Short mmCIF file of C-alpha atoms in Angstrom, two decimals:
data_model
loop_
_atom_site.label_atom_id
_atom_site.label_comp_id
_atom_site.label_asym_id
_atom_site.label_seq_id
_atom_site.Cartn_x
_atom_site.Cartn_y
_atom_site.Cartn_z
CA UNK A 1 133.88 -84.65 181.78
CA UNK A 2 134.17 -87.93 183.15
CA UNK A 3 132.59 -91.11 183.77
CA UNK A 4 133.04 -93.59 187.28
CA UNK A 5 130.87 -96.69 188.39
CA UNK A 6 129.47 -96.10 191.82
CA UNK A 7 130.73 -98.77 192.84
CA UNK A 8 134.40 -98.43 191.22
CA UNK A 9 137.45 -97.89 194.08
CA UNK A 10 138.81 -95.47 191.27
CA UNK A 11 135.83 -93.48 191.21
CA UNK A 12 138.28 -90.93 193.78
CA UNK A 13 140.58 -89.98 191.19
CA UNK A 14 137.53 -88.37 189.43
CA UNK A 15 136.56 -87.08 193.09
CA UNK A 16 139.99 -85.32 193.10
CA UNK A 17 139.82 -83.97 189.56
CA UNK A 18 136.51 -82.28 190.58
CA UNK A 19 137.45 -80.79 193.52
CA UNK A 20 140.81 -79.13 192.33
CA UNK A 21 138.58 -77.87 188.84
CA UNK A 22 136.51 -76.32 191.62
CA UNK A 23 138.72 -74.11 193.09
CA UNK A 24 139.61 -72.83 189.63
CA UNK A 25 136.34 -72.26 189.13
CA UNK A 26 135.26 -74.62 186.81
CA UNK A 27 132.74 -77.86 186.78
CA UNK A 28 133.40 -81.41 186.14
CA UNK A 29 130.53 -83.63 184.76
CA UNK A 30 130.76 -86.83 186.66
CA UNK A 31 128.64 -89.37 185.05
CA UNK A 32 127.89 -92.27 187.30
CA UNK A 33 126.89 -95.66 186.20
CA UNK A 34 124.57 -96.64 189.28
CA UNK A 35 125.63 -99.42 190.81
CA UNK A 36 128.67 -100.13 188.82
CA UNK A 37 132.29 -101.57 189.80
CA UNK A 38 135.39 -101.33 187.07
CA UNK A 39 133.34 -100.78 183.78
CA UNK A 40 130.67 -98.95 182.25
CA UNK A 41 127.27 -98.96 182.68
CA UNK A 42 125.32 -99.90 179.22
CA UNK A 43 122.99 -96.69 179.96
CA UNK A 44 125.34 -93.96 181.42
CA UNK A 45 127.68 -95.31 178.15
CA UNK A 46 125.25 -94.13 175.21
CA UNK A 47 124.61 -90.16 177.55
CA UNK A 48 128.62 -90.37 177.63
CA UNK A 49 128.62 -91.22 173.90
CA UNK A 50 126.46 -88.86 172.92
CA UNK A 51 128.12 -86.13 174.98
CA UNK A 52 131.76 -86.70 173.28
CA UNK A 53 130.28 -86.92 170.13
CA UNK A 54 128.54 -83.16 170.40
CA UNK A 55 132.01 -82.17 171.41
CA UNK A 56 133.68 -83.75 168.70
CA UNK A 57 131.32 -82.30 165.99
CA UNK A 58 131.81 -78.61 167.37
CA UNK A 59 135.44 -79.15 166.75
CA UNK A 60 138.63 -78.21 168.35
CA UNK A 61 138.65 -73.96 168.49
CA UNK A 62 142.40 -74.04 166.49
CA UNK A 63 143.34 -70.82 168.07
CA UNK A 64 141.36 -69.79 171.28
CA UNK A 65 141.55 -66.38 172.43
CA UNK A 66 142.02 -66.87 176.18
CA UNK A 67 144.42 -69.23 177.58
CA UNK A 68 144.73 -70.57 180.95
CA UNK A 69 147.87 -72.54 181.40
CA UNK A 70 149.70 -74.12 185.09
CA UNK A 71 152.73 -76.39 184.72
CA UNK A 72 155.47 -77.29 187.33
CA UNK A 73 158.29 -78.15 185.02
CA UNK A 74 159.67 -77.13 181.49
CA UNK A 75 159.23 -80.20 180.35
CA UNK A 76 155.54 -79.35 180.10
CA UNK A 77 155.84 -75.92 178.78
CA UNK A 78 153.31 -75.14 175.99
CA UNK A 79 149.23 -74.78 175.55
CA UNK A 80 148.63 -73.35 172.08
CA UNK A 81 150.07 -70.17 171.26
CA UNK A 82 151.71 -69.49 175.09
CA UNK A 83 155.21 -71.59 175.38
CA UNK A 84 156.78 -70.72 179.12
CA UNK A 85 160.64 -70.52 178.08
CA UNK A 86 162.28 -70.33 181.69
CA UNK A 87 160.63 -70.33 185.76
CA UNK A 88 161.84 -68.68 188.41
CA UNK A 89 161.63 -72.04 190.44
CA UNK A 90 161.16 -75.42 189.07
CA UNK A 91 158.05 -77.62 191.17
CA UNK A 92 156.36 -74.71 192.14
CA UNK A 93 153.08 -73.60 190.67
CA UNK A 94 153.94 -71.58 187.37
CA UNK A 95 150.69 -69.80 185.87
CA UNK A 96 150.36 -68.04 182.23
CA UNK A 97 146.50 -66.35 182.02
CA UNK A 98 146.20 -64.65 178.44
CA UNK A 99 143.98 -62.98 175.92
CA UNK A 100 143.44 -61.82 172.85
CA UNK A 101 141.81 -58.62 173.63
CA UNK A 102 141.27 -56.79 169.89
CA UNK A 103 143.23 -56.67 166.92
CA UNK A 104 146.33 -54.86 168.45
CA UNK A 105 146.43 -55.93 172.26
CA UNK A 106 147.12 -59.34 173.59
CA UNK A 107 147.01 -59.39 177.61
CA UNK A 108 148.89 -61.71 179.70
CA UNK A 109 149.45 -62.45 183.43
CA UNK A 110 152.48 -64.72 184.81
CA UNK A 111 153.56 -66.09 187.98
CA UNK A 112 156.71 -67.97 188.73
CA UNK A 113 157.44 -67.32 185.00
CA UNK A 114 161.07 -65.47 183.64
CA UNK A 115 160.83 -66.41 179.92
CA UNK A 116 158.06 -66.41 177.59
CA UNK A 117 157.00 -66.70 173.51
CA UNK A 118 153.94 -65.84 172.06
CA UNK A 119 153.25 -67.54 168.47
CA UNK A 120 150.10 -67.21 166.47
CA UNK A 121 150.70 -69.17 162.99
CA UNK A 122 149.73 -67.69 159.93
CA UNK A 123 145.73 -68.00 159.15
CA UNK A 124 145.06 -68.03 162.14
CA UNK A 125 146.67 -64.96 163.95
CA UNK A 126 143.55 -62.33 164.28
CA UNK A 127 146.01 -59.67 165.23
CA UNK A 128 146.27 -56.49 162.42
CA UNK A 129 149.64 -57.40 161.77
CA UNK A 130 150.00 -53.79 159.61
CA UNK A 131 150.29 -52.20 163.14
CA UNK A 132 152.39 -53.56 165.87
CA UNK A 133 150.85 -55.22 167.87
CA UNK A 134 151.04 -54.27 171.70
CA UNK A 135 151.44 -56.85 174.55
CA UNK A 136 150.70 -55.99 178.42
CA UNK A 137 152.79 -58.46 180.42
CA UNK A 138 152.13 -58.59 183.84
CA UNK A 139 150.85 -54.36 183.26
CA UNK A 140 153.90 -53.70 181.33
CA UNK A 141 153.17 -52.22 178.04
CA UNK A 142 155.66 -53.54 175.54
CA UNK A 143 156.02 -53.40 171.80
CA UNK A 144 155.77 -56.89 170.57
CA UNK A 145 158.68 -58.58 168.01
CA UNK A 146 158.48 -57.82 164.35
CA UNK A 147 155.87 -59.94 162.17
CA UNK A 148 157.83 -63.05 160.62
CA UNK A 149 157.17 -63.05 156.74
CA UNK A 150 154.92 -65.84 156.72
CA UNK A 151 152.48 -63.59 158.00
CA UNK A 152 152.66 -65.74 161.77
CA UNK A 153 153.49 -63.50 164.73
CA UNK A 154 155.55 -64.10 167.45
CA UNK A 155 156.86 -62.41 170.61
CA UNK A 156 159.80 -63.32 172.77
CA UNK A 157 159.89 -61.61 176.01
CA UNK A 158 162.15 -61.97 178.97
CA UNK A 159 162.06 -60.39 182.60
CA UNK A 160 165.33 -59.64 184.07
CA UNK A 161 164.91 -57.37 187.68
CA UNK A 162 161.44 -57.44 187.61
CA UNK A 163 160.72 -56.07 184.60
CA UNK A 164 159.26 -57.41 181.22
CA UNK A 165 161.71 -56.50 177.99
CA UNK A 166 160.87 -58.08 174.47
CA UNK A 167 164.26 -60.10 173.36
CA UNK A 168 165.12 -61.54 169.67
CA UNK A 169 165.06 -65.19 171.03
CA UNK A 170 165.05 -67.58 174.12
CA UNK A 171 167.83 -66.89 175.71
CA UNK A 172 171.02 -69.34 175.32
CA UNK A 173 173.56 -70.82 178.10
CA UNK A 174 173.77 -73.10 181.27
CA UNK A 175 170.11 -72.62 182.24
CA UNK A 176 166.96 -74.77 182.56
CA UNK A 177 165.21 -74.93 179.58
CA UNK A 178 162.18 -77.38 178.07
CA UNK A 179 163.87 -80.75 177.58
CA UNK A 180 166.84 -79.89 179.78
CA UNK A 181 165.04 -79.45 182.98
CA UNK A 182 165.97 -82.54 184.88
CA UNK A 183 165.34 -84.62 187.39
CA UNK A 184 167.41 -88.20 186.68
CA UNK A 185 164.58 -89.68 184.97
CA UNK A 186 163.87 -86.66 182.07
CA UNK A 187 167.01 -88.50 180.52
CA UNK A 188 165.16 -91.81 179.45
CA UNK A 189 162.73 -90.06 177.57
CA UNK A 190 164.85 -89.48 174.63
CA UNK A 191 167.77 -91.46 173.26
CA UNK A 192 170.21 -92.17 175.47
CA UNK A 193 173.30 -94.59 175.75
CA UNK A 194 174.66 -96.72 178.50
CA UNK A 195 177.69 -96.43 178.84
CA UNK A 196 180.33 -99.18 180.82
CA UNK A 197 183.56 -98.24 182.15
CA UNK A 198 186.45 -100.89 180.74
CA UNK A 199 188.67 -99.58 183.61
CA UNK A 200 189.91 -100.45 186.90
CA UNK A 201 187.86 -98.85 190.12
CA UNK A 202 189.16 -96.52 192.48
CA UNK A 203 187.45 -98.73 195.57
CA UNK A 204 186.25 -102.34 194.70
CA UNK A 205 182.55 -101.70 196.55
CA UNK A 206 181.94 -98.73 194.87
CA UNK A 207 182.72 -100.40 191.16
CA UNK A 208 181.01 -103.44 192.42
CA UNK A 209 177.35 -101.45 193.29
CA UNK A 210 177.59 -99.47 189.76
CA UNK A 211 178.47 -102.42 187.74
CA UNK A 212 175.13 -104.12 189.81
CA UNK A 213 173.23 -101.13 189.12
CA UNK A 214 174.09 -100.94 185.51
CA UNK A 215 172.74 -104.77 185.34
CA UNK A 216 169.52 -103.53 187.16
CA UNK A 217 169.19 -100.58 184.92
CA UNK A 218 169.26 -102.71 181.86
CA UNK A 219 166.84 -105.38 183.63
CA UNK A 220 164.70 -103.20 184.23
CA UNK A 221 164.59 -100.89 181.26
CA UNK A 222 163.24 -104.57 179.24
CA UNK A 223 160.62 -105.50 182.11
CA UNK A 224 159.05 -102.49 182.02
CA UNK A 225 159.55 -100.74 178.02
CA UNK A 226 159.96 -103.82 176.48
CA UNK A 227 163.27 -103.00 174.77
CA UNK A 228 167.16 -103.44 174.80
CA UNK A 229 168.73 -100.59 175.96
CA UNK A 230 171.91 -99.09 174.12
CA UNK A 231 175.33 -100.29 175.85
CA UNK A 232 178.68 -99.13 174.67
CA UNK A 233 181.85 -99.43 175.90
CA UNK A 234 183.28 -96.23 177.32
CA UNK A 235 186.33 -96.17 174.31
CA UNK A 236 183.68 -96.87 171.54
CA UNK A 237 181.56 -93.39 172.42
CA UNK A 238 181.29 -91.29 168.89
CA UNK A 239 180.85 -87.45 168.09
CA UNK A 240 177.49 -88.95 166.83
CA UNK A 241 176.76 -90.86 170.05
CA UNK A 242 177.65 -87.25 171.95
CA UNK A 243 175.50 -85.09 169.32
CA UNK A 244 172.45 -87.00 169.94
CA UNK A 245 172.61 -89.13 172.61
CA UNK A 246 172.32 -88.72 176.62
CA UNK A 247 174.65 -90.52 177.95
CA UNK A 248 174.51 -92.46 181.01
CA UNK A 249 178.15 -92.84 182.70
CA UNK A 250 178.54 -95.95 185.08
CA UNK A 251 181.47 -96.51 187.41
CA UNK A 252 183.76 -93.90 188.23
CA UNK A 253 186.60 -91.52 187.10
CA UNK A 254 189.52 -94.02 187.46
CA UNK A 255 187.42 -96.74 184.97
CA UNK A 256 185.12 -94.98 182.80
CA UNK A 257 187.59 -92.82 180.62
CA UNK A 258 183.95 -90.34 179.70
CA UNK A 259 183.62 -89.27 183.06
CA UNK A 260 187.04 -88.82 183.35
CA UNK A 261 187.04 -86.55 180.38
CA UNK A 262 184.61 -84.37 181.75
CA UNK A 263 184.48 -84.22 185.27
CA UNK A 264 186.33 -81.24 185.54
CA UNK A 265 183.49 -79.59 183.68
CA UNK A 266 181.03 -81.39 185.55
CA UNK A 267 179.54 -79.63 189.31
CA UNK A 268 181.29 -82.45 191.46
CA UNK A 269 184.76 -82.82 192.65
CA UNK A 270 185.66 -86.59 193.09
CA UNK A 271 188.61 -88.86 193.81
CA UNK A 272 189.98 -91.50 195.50
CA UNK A 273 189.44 -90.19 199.13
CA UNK A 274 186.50 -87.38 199.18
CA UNK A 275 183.56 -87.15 196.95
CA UNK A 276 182.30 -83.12 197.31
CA UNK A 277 178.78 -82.69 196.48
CA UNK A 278 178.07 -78.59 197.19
CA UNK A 279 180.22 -77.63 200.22
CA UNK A 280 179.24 -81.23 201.61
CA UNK A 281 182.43 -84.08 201.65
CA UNK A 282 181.70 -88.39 201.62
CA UNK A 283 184.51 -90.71 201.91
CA UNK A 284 184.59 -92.12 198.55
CA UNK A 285 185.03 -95.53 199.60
CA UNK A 286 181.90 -95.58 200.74
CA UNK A 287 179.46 -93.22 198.63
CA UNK A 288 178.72 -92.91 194.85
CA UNK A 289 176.65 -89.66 193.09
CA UNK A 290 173.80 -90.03 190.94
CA UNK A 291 173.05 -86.96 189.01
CA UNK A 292 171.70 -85.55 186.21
CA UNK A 293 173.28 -82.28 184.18
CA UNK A 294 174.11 -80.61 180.63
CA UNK A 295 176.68 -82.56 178.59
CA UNK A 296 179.93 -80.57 178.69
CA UNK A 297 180.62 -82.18 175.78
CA UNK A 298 177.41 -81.26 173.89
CA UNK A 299 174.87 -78.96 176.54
CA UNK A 300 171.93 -79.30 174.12
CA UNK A 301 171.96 -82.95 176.06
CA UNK A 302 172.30 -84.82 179.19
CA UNK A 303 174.69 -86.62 180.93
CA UNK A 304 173.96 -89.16 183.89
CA UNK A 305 175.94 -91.26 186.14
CA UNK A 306 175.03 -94.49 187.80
CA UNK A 307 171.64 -94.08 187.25
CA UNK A 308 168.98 -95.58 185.26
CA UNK A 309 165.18 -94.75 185.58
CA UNK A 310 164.73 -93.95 189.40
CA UNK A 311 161.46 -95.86 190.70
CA UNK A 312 162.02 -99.55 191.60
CA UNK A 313 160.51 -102.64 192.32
CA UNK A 314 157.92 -101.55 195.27
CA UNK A 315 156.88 -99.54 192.58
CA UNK A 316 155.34 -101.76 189.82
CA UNK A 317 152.59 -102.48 191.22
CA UNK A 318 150.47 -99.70 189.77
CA UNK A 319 151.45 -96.86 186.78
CA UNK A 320 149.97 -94.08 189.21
CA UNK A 321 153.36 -95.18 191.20
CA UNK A 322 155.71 -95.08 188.37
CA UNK A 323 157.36 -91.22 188.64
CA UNK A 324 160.41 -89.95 189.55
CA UNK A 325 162.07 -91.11 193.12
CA UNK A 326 165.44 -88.47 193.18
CA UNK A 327 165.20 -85.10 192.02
CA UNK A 328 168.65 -83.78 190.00
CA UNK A 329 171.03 -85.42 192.08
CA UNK A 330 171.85 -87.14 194.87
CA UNK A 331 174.62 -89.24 197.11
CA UNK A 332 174.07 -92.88 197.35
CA UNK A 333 175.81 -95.00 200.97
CA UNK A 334 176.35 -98.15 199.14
CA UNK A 335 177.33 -99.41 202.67
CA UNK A 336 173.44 -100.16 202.56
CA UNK A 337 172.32 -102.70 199.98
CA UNK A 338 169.52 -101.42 197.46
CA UNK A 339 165.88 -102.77 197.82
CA UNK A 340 162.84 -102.25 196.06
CA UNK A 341 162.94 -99.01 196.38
CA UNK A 342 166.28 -97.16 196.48
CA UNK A 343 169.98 -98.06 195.35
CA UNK A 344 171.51 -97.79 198.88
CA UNK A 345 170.82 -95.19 201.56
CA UNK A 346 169.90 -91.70 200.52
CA UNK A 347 172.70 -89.31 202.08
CA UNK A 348 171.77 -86.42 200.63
CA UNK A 349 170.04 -85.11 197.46
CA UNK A 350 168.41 -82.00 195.80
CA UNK A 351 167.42 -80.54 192.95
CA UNK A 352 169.94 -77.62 191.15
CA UNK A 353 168.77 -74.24 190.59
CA UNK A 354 167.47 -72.63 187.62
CA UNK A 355 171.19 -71.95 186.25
CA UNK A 356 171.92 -75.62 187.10
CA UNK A 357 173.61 -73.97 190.40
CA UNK A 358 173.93 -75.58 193.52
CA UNK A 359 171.31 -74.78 196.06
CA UNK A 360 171.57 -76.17 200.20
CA UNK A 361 172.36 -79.64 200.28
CA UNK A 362 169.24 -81.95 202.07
CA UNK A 363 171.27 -83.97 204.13
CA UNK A 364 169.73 -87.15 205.17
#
């Protein structure tokens, strides 16, 4: 449901929202205040009222018995009792139909979907949990996991050349997983650290455009979450900084002594002359990575360089603007000043594969 003034410029996002429900079959109710701009109409308001109030005395059903779930990304991996553990490929459409069909059979159908769990908490779960339950994945019939003793239920299941096999738990390792997904900007939505290099550069312009960057990143992180970022000195880092932290590594390998530490471990190779991205060289006097990728020092986190939130400026006009700019990495020119809207020129960039592999370089 949703409600637009006739008159109201936004009154296309609801036109949108409508037409994509459409072709999956379903109806939006558009209420229209009649002649209205940017607010509600006094008479449209008390049908809308008393619409959302009928819904909100039937109640929320607490465990529906179809689901119908579409996400891009693992960061947006769950509707109810359906949690999408791993895609084939990241930012394209992943679908998870399933149903509760009796007592013993749950049905489900996947696409662009490796890794799944099925979880049905206790007083709520209408499966006979006396008999094992049996789920068809995708037309596989396959014995579901045992019942937990809390009476809840839940199923881990895992496809691995094309076929559907129940496993113990998620699987573990270098892979893409909810909340370790990428792009640059999944970093800021959990704590994260700054941190400066207290070193000397291997090229003056290159330290000069991080240390500027850093000083954006911070600016900008106030004007627009109303906060003080965290900033630490790259010899003050802790174990407990590393165990919970992302941390965001500014400058390069010759003065931040982090990055130094790790980027061995790290999918770059970078030094005083040649900056390798994939099988792709820069002269490193002249270009600077941003990038996103699993700690080496803790994987259950992130670790960025020179790179704070990625839209800028040109973008603050409007929140419908306000998403991410680079995907998991990319190669800055820093020969080319920043503006509103990028940190330099954009020589190449891409997102990494499921496995947080390379895949072809977009060169620019």
């Amino acid at each position: 449901m949703a409600y637009s003034g006739e008159i109201d410029k936004q009154k296309q996002a609801a036109d949108v929202m409508a037409r994509e429900l459409k072709r999956e079959g379903l109806e939006l109710t558009h209420l229209i205040g009649p002649q209205t701009e940017h607010k509600y109409h006094p008479d449209t308001k008390l049908e809308l009222d008393r619409r959302i109030d009928s819904i909100v005395a039937r109640g929320r059903d607490p465990l529906p018995r179809t689901i119908k779930f579409t996400t891009w990304t693992l960061r947006y991996n769950q509707m109810r009792w359906v949690t999408v553990d791993a895609l084939a490929q990241h930012w394209e459409q992943a679908r998870v139909e399933a149903e509760i069909k009796d007592a013993t059979t749950v049905q489900v159908k996947t696409q662009n979907v490796t890794a799944l769990t099925l979880t049905m908490p206790p007083g709520l779960c209408p499966l006979d949990l006396a008999r094992k339950p049996t789920v068809v994945l995708d037309e596989q019939r396959l014995e579901a996991a045992p019942v937990m003793s809390d009476h809840s239920w839940t199923a881990h299941f895992s496809k691995r050349n094309g076929k559907w096999l129940p496993i113990d738990k998620p699987e573990e390792g270098l892979a893409k997983r909810h909340g370790l997904q990428g792009p640059i900007d999944d970093a800021f939505l959990s704590s994260f650290v700054m941190v400066r290099p207290t070193g000397k550069p291997q090229h003056e312009r290159i330290g000069a455009w991080a240390h500027n960057e850093l000083q954006h990143a911070l600016t900008q992180w106030r004007g627009m979450f109303r906060g003080e970022a965290r900033i630490k000195d790259d010899t003050t880092i802790t174990d407990t900084d590393i165990a919970h932290s992302n941390l965001i590594l500014w400058g390069d390998p010759a003065n931040n002594k982090l990055l130094a530490r790790i980027l061995d471990k790290l999918p770059i190779r970078w030094d005083a002359q040649t900056l390798k991205i994939g099988d792709q060289s820069f002269p490193a006097n002249q270009h600077a990575p941003i990038l996103i990728y699993p700690n080496p020092l803790n994987p259950q986190r992130y670790v960025v360089l020179n790179s704070g939130f990625t839209f800028r400026e040109a973008d603050y006009l409007t929140n419908a603007r306000q998403v991410p700019r680079l995907p998991d990495w990319a190669v800055v020119d820093v020969s080319v000043p920043p503006d509103p809207r990028l940190p330099g020129r954009v020589a190449a960039a891409n997102f990494f594969g499921e496995r947080w592999e390379w895949l072809p370089v977009q060169a620019r």
